[in-house]
XYZ file of C-alpha atoms in Angstrom:
107
model
C -87.731 24.005 -154.262
C -84.734 21.972 -153.531
C -81.461 23.781 -153.083
C -79.153 22.028 -155.540
C -76.022 23.324 -154.064
C -76.790 22.324 -150.750
C -77.780 18.800 -151.942
C -74.659 18.631 -154.121
C -72.409 19.732 -151.355
C -73.960 17.108 -148.809
C -73.552 14.277 -151.434
C -70.042 15.372 -151.921
C -69.377 15.265 -148.374
C -70.799 11.758 -148.149
C -68.630 10.602 -151.019
C -65.665 12.287 -149.557
C -66.233 10.503 -146.124
C -66.230 6.939 -148.079
C -63.106 7.875 -150.199
C -61.226 8.899 -147.192
C -62.179 5.981 -145.078
C -61.155 3.774 -147.859
C -57.797 5.157 -147.951
C -57.053 3.913 -144.318
C -56.844 0.208 -144.797
C -54.966 0.431 -148.030
C -52.500 2.955 -146.873
C -51.936 0.910 -143.475
C -51.415 -2.257 -145.411
C -49.105 -0.653 -147.722
C -47.043 0.909 -145.016
C -46.816 -2.178 -143.005
C -45.635 -4.126 -146.058
C -48.781 -6.457 -146.438
C -50.627 -7.308 -149.581
C -54.258 -6.501 -149.598
C -57.291 -6.388 -152.272
C -57.576 -3.294 -154.778
C -59.281 -2.643 -157.850
C -55.984 -3.491 -159.646
C -55.669 -7.182 -158.302
C -56.841 -10.282 -160.150
C -59.593 -10.629 -159.646
C -60.241 -6.938 -158.908
C -61.080 -6.485 -155.226
C -60.584 -10.091 -154.266
C -56.925 -10.850 -155.277
C -53.881 -9.299 -153.304
C -52.161 -6.316 -154.526
C -48.639 -5.346 -153.639
C -47.871 -2.917 -150.756
C -46.856 -0.249 -153.373
C -50.091 -0.782 -155.183
C -52.003 -0.145 -151.982
C -49.980 2.832 -151.149
C -50.878 4.402 -154.546
C -54.557 3.405 -154.057
C -54.874 5.003 -150.621
C -53.209 8.089 -151.911
C -55.738 8.420 -154.790
C -58.539 7.881 -152.445
C -57.180 10.715 -150.203
C -56.649 13.011 -153.253
C -60.386 12.336 -154.411
C -61.679 12.935 -150.852
C -59.672 15.991 -150.394
C -60.938 17.392 -153.902
C -64.371 16.653 -152.926
C -64.023 18.646 -149.728
C -62.774 21.643 -151.656
C -65.901 23.671 -150.808
C -66.257 22.316 -147.351
C -67.416 25.123 -144.990
C -67.916 23.057 -141.670
C -71.529 23.286 -141.243
C -73.263 20.736 -139.063
C -74.901 19.272 -142.140
C -71.408 18.575 -143.794
C -69.854 17.133 -140.667
C -73.003 14.867 -140.416
C -72.782 14.009 -144.248
C -69.010 13.220 -143.811
C -69.582 11.082 -140.917
C -72.470 8.999 -142.490
C -70.036 8.508 -145.689
C -67.113 7.298 -143.566
C -69.315 5.244 -141.233
C -71.326 3.446 -143.822
C -68.307 2.853 -145.891
C -66.559 1.423 -143.069
C -69.187 -1.010 -142.104
C -69.609 -2.109 -145.699
C -65.707 -2.439 -146.065
C -65.503 -4.539 -142.783
C -68.071 -7.013 -144.005
C -66.649 -7.022 -147.449
C -63.057 -7.568 -146.642
C -64.265 -10.070 -143.867
C -65.804 -12.270 -146.539
C -62.855 -11.875 -148.873
C -60.508 -13.099 -146.151
C -62.448 -16.358 -145.639
C -62.674 -17.084 -149.489
C -60.400 -19.560 -151.041
C -57.636 -17.901 -153.183
C -57.648 -18.809 -156.853
C -54.720 -20.919 -158.026
């Protein structure tokens, strides 16, 4: 039998890692006054959003990641899941935004 709470907690930690790592580029770009893609851009995730929108999107990601970690107890499995979520998302984002940076911008 599968421990549903254990599986759900592990998945929550993976998702938290993804949201928390996604907050980093948006917050950094916002604080440095640079435009960067967000879901609010046109087209979403490709067009550039304002620094303010990036700060807001970074804060939303931190809030969601923090909420998902509400029941975090610090077990090795939870830390591992958090690391897997953060690392896999960081690798995906590096590739995605690298591709976005080389695309021509729509007029």
